[in-house]
mmCIF file with all atom_site columns, C-alpha atoms in Angstrom:
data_model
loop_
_atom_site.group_PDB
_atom_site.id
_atom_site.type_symbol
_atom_site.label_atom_id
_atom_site.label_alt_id
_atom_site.label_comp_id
_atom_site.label_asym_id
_atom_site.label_entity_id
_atom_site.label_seq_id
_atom_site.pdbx_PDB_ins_code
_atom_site.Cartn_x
_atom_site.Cartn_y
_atom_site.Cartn_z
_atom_site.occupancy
_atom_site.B_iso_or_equiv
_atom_site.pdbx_formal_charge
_atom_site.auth_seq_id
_atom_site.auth_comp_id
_atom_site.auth_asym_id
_atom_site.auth_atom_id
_atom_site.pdbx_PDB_model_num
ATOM 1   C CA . UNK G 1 1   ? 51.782 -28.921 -72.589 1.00 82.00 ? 1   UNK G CA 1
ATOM 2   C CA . UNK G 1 2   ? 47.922 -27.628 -71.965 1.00 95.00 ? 2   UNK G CA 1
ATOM 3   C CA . UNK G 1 3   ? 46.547 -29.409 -69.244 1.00 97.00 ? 3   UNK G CA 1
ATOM 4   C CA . UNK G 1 4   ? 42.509 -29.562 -67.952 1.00 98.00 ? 4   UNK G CA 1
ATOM 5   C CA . UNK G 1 5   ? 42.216 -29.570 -64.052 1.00 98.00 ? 5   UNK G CA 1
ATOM 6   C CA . UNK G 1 6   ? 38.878 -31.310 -62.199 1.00 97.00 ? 6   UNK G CA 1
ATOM 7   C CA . UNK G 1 7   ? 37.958 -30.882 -58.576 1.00 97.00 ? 7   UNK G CA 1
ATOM 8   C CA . UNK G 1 8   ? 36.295 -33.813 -57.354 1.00 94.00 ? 8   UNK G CA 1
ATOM 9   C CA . UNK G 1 9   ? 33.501 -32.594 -55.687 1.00 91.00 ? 9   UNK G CA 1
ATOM 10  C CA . UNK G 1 10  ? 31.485 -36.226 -55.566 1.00 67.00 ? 10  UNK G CA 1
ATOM 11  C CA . UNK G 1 11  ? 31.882 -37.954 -51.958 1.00 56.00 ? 11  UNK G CA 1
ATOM 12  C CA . UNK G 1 12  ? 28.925 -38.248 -49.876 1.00 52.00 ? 12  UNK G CA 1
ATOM 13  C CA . UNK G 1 13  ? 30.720 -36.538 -47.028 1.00 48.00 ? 13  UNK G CA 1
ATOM 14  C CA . UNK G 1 14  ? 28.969 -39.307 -44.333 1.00 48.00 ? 14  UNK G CA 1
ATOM 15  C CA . UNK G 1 15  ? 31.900 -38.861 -42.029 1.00 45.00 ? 15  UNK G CA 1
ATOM 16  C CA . UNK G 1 16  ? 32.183 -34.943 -42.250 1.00 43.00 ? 16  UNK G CA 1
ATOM 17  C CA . UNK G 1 17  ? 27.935 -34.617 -41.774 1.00 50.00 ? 17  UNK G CA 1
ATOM 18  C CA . UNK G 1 18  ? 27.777 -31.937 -43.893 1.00 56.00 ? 18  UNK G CA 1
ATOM 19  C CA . UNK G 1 19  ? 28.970 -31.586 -47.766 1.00 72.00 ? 19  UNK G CA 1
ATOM 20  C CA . UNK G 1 20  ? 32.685 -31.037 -47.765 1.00 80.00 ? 20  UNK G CA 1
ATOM 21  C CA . UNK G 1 21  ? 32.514 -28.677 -50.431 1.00 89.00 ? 21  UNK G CA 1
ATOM 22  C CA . UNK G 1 22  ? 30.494 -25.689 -48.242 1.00 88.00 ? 22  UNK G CA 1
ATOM 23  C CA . UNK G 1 23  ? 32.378 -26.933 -45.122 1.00 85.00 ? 23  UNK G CA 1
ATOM 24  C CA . UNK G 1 24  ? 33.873 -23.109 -44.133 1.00 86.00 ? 24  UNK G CA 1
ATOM 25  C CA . UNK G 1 25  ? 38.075 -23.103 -43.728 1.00 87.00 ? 25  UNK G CA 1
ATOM 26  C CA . UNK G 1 26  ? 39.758 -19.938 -42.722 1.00 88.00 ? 26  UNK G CA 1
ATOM 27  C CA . UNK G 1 27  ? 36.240 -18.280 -43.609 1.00 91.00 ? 27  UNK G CA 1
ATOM 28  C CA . UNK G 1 28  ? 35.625 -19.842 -46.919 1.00 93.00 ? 28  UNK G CA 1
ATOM 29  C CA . UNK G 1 29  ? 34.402 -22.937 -48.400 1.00 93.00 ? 29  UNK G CA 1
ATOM 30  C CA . UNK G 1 30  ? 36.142 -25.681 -49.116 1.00 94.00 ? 30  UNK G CA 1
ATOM 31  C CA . UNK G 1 31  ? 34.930 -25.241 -53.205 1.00 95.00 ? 31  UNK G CA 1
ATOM 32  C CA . UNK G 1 32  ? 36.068 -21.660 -53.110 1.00 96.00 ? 32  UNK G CA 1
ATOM 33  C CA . UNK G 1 33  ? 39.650 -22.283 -51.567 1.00 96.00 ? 33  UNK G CA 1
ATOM 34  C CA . UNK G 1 34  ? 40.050 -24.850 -54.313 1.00 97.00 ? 34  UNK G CA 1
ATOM 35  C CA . UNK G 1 35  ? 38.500 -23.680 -57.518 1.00 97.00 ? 35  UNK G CA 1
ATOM 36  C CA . UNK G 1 36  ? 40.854 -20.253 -56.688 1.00 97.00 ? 36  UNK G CA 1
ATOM 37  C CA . UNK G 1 37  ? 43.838 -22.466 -56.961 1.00 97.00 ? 37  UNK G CA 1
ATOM 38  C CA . UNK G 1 38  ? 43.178 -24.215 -59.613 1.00 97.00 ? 38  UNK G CA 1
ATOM 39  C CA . UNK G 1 39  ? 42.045 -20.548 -61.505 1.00 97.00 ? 39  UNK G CA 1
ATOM 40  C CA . UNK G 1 40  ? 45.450 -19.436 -60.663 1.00 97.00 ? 40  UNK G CA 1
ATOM 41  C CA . UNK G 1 41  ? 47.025 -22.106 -63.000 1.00 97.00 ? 41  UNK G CA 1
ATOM 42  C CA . UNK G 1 42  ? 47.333 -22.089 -66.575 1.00 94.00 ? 42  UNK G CA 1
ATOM 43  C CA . UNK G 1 43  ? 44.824 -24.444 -67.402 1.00 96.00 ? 43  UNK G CA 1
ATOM 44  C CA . UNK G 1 44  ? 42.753 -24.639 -70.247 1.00 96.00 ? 44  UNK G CA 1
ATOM 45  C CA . UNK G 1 45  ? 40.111 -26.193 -69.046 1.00 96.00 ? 45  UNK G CA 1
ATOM 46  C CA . UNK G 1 46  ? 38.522 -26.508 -65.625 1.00 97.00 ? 46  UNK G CA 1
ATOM 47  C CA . UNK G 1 47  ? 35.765 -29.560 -65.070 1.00 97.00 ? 47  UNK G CA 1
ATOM 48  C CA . UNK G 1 48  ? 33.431 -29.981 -61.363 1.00 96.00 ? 48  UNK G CA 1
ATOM 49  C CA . UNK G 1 49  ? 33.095 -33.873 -60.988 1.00 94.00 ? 49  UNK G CA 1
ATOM 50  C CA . UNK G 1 50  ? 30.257 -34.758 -58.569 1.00 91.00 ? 50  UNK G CA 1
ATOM 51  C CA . UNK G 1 51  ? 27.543 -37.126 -58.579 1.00 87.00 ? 51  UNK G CA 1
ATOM 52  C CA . UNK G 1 52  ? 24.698 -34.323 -59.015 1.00 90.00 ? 52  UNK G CA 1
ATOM 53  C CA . UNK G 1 53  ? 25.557 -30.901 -60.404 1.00 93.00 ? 53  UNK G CA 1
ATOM 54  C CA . UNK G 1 54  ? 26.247 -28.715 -57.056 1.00 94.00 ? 54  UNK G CA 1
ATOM 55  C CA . UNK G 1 55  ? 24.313 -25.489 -56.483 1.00 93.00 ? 55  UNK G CA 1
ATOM 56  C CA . UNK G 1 56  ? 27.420 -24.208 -55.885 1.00 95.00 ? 56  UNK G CA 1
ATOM 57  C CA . UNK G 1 57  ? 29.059 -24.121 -59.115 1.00 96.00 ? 57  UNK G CA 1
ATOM 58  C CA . UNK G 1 58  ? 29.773 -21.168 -60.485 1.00 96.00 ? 58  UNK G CA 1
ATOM 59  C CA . UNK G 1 59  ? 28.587 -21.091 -64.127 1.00 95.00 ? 59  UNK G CA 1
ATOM 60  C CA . UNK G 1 60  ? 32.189 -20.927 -65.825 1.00 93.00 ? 60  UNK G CA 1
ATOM 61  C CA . UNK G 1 61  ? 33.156 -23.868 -64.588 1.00 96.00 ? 61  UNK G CA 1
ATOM 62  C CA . UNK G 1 62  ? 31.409 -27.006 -66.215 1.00 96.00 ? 62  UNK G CA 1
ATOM 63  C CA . UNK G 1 63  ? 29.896 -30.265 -64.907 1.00 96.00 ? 63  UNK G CA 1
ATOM 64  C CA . UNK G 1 64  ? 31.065 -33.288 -65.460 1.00 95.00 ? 64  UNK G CA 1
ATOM 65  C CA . UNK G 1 65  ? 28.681 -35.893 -63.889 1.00 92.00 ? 65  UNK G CA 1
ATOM 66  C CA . UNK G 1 66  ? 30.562 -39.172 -62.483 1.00 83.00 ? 66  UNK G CA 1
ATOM 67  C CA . UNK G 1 67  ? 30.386 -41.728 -64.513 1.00 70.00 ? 67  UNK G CA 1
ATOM 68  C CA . UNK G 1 68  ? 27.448 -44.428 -63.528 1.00 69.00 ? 68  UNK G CA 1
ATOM 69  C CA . UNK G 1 69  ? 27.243 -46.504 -61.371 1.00 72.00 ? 69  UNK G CA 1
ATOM 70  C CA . UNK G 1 70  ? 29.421 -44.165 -59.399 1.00 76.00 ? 70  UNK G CA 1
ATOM 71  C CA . UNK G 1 71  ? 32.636 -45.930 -58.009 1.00 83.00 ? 71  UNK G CA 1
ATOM 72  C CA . UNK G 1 72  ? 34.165 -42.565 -56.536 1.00 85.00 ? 72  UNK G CA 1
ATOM 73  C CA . UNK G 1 73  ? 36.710 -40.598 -57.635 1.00 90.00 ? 73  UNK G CA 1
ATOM 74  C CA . UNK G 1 74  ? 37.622 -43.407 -60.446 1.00 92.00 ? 74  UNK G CA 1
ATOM 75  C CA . UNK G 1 75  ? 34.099 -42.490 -62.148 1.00 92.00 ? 75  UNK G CA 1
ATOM 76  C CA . UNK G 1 76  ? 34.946 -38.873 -61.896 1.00 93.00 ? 76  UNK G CA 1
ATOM 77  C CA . UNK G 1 77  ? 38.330 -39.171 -63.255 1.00 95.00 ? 77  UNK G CA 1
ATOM 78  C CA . UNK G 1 78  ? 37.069 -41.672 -66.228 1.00 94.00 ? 78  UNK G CA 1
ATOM 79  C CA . UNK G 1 79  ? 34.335 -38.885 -66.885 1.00 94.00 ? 79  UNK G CA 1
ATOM 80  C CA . UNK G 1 80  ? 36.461 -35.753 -66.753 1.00 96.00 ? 80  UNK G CA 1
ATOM 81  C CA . UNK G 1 81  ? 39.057 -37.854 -69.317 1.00 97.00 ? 81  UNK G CA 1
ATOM 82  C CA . UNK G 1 82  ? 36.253 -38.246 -71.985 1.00 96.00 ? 82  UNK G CA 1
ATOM 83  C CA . UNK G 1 83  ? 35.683 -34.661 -71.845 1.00 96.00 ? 83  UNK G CA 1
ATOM 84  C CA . UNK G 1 84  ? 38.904 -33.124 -72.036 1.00 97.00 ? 84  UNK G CA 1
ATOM 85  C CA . UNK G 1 85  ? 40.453 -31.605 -75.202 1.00 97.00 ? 85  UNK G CA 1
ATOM 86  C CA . UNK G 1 86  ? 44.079 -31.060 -74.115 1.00 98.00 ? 86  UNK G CA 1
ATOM 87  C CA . UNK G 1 87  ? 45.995 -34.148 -73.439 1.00 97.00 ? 87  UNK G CA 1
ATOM 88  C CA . UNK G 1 88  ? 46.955 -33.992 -69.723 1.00 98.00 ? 88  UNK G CA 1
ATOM 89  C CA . UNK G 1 89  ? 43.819 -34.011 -66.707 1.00 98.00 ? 89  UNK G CA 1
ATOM 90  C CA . UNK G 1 90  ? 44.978 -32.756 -63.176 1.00 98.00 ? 90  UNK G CA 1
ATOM 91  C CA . UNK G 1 91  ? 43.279 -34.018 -60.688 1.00 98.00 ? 91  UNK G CA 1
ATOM 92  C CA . UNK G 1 92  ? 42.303 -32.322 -57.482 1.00 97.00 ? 92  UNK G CA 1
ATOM 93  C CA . UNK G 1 93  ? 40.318 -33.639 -54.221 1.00 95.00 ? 93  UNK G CA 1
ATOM 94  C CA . UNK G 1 94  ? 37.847 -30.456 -53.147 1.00 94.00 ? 94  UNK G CA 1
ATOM 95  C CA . UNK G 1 95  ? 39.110 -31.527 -49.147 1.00 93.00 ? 95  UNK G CA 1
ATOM 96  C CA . UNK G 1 96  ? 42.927 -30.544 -49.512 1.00 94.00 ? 96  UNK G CA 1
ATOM 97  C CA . UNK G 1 97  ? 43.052 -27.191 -48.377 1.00 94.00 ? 97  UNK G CA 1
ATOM 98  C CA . UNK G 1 98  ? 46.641 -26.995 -47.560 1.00 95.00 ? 98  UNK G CA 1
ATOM 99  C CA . UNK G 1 99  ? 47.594 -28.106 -51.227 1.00 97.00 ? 99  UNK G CA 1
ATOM 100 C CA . UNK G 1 100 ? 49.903 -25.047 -52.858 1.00 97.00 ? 100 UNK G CA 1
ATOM 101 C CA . UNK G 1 101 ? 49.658 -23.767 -55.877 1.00 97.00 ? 101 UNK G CA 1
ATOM 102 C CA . UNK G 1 102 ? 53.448 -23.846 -56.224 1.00 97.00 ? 102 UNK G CA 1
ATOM 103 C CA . UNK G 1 103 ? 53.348 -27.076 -55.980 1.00 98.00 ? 103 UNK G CA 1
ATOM 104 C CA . UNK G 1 104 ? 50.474 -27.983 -58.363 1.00 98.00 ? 104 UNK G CA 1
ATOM 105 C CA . UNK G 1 105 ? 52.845 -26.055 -60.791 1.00 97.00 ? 105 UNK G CA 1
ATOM 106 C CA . UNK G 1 106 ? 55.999 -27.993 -60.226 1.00 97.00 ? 106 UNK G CA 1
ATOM 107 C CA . UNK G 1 107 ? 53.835 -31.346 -61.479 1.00 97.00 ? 107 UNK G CA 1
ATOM 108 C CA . UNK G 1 108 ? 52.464 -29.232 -64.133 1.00 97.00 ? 108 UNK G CA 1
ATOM 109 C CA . UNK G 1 109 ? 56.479 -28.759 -65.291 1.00 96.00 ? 109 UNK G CA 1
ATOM 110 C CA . UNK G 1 110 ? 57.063 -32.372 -64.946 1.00 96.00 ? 110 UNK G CA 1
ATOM 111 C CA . UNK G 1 111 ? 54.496 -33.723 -67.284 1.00 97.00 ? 111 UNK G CA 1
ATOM 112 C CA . UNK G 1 112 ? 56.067 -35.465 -70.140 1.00 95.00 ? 112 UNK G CA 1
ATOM 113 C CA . UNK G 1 113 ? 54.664 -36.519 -73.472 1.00 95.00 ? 113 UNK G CA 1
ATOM 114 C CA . UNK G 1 114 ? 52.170 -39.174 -72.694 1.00 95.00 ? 114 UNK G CA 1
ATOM 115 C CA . UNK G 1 115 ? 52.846 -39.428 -69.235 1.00 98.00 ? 115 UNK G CA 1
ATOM 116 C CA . UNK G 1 116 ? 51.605 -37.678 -66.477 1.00 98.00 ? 116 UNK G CA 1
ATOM 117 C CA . UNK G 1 117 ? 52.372 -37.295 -62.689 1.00 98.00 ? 117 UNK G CA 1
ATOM 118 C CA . UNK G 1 118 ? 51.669 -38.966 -59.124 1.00 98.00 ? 118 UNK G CA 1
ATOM 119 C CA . UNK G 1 119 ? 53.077 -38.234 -55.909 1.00 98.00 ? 119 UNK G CA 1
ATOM 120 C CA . UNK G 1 120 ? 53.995 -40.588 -53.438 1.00 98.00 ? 120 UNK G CA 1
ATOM 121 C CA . UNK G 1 121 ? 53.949 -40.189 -49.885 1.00 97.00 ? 121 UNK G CA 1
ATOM 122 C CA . UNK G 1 122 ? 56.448 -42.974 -49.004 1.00 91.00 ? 122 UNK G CA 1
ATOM 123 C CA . UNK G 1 123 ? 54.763 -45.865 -51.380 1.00 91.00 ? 123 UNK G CA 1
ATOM 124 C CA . UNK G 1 124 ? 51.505 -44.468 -51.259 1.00 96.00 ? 124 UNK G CA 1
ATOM 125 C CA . UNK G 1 125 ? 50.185 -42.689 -54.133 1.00 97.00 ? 125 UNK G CA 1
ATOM 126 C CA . UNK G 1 126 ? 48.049 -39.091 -53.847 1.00 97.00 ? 126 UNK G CA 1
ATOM 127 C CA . UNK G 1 127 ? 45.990 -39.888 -56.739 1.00 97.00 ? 127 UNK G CA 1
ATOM 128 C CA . UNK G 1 128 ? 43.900 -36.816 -56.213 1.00 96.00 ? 128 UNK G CA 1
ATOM 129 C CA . UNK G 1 129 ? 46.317 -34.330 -56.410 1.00 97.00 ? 129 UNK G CA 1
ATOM 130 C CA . UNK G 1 130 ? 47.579 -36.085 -59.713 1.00 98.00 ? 130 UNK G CA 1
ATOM 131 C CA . UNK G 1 131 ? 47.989 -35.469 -63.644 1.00 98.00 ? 131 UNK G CA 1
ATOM 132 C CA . UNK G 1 132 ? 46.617 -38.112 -66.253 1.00 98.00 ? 132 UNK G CA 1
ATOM 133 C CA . UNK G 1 133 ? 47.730 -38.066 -69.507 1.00 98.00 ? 133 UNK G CA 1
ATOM 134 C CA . UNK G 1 134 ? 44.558 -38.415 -71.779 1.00 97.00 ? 134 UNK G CA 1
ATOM 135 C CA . UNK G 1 135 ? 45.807 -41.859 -72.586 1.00 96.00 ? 135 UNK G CA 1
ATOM 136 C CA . UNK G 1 136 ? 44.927 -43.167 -69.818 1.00 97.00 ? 136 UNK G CA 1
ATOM 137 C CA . UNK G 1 137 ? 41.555 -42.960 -69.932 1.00 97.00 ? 137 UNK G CA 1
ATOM 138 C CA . UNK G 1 138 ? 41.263 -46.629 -71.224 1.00 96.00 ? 138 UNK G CA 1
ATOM 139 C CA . UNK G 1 139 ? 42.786 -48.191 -68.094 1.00 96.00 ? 139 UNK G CA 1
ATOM 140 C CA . UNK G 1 140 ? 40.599 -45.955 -66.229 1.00 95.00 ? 140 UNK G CA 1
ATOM 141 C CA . UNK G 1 141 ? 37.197 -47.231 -67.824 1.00 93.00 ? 141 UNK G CA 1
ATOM 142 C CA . UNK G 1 142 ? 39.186 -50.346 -67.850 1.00 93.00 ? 142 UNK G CA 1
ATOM 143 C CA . UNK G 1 143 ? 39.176 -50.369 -63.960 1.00 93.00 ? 143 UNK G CA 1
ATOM 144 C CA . UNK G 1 144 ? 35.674 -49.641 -63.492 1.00 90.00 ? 144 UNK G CA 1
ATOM 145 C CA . UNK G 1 145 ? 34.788 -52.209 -65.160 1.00 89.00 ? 145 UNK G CA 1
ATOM 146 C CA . UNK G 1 146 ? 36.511 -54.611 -62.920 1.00 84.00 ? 146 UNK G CA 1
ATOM 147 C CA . UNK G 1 147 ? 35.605 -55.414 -59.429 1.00 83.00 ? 147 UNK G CA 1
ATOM 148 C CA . UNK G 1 148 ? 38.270 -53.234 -57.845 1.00 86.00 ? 148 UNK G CA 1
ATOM 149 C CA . UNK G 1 149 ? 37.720 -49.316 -57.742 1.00 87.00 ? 149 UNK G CA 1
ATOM 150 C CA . UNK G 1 150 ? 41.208 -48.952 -55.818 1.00 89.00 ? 150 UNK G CA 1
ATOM 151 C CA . UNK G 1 151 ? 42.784 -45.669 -57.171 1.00 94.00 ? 151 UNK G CA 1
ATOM 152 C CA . UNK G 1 152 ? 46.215 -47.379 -55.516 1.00 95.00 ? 152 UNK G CA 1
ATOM 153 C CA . UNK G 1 153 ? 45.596 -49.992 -57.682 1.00 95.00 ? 153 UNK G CA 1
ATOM 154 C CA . UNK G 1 154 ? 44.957 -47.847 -60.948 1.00 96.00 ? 154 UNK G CA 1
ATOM 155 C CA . UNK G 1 155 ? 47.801 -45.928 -59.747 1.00 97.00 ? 155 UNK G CA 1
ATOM 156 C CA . UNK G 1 156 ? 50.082 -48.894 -59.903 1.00 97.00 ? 156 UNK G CA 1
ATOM 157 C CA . UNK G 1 157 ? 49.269 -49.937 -63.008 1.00 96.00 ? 157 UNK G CA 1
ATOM 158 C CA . UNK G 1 158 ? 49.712 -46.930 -64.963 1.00 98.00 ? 158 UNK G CA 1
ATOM 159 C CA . UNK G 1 159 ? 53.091 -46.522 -63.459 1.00 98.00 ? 159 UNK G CA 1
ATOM 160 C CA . UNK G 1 160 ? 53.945 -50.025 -64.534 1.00 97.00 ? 160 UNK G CA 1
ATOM 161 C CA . UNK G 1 161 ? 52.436 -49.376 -68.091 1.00 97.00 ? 161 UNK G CA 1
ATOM 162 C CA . UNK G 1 162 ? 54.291 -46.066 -68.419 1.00 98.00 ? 162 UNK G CA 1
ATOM 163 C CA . UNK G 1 163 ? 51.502 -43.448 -68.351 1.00 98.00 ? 163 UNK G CA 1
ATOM 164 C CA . UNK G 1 164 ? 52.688 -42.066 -65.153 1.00 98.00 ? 164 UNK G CA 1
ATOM 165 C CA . UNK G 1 165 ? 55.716 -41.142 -63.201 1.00 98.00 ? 165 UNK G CA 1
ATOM 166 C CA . UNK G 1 166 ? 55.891 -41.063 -59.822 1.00 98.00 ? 166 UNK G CA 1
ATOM 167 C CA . UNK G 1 167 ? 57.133 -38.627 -57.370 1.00 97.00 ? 167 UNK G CA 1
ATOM 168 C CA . UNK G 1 168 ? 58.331 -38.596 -53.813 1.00 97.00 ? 168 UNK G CA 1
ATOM 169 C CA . UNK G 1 169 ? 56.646 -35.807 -51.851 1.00 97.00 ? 169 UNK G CA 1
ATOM 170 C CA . UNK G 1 170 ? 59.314 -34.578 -49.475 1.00 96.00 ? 170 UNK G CA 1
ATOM 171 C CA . UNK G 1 171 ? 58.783 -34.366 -45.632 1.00 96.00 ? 171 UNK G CA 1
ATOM 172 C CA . UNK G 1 172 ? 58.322 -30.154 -45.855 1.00 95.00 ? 172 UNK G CA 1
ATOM 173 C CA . UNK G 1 173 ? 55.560 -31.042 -48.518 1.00 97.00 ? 173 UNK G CA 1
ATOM 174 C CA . UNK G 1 174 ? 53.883 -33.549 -47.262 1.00 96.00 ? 174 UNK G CA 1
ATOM 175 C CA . UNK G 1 175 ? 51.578 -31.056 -45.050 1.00 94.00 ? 175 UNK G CA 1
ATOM 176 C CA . UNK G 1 176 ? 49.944 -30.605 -48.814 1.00 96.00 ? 176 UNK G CA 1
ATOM 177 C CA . UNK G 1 177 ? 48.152 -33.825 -48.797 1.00 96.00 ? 177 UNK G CA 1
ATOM 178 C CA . UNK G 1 178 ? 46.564 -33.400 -45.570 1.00 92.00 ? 178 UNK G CA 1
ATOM 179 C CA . UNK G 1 179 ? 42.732 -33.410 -46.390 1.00 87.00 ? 179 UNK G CA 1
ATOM 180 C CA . UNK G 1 180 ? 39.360 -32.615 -43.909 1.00 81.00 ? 180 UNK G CA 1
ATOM 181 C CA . UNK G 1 181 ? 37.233 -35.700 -43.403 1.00 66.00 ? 181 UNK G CA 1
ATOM 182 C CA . UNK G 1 182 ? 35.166 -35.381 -40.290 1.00 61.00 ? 182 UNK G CA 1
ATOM 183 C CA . UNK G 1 183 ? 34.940 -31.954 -38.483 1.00 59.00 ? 183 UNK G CA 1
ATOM 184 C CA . UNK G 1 184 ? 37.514 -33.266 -35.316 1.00 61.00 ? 184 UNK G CA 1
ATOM 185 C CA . UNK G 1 185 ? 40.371 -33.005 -38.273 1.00 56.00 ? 185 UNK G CA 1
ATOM 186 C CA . UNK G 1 186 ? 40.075 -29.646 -38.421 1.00 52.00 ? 186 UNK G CA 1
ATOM 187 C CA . UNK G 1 187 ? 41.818 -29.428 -34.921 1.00 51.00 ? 187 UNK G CA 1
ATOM 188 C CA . UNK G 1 188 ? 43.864 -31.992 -35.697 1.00 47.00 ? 188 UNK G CA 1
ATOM 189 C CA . UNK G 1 189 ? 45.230 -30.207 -39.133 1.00 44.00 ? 189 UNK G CA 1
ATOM 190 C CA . UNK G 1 190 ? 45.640 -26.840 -37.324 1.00 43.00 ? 190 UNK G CA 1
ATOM 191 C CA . UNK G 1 191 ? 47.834 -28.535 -34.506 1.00 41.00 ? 191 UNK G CA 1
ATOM 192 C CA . UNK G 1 192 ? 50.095 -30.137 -36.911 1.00 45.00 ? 192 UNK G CA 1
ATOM 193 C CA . UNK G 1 193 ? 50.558 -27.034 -39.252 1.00 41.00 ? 193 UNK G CA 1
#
């Protein structure tokens, strides 16, 4: 199955005070760290979702500008489906730097025709370290046209129509998920590793 990968890169970052993306981890951004893992994939295609196009895109990978009015990562996802030419979209949030690549491979494996993959951490979905099936895109522009922008509640619905499966993340995995929202998580993160 070929699959596209985007890392949203589109939150205002208000709680971290600086943009996520060039926030430094283990002497790196948070951009770098992310766009390596997704290189190390066999994608075909590999999309930047963000509001504006960030300085610090490097010019292989392309834009894909949230769809507007921007309603988060729902506008990025609906954009990135529109633009894709394989039939599966992973999804990846720019502020999960413990996420393995090993990992993003086993959901790459588990793909099935027309239906992609979510993982649940007991019943709540990680909708940003996800794959879409292209066919969703409809119930994506669907829900942003609607007055809730939940991806829980897109999540839901696609599971109940069929377009995705969904996973439970075991306890040695769930470290993955963890994501850097402020700069006192940092600590926090490192402690619980």
């Amino acid at each position: 199955m070929k699959i596209s990968a985007v890392l949203h890169a589109g939150g205002k970052s208000r709680r971290m005070g600086q943009d996520k993306a060039t926030f430094l981890f283990r002497n790196m951004p948070l951009w770098q760290i992310q766009l390596d893992l997704l290189r190390n994939l066999p994608l075909q295609e590999l999309f930047i979702s963000a509001q504006a196009d960030p300085t610090w895109r490097p010019a292989d990978v392309e834009f894909v500008p949230d769809d507007q009015p921007s309603r988060g990562p729902l506008s990025g996802i609906a954009a990135a489906l529109s633009r894709i030419t394989t039939d599966y979209l992973l999804a990846l949030a720019i502020d999960m730097p413990f996420m393995a690549e090993s990992y993003l491979r086993s959901l790459c494996e588990r793909v099935e025709r027309g239906v992609g993959v979510v993982p649940l951490i007991e019943n709540r979905a990680e909708p940003l370290a996800a794959i879409y099936p292209r066919e969703a895109h409809d119930d994506v522009v669907g829900a942003l046209s609607g007055s809730d922008f939940s991806l829980q509640a897109l999540v839901e619905k696609l599971i109940a129509a069929g377009k995705l499966q969904a996973i439970q993340v075991p306890d040695e995995e769930k470290a993955f998920f963890r994501n850097l929202n402020e700069p006192g998580d940092l600590g926090s993160v490192l402690n619980s590793w």
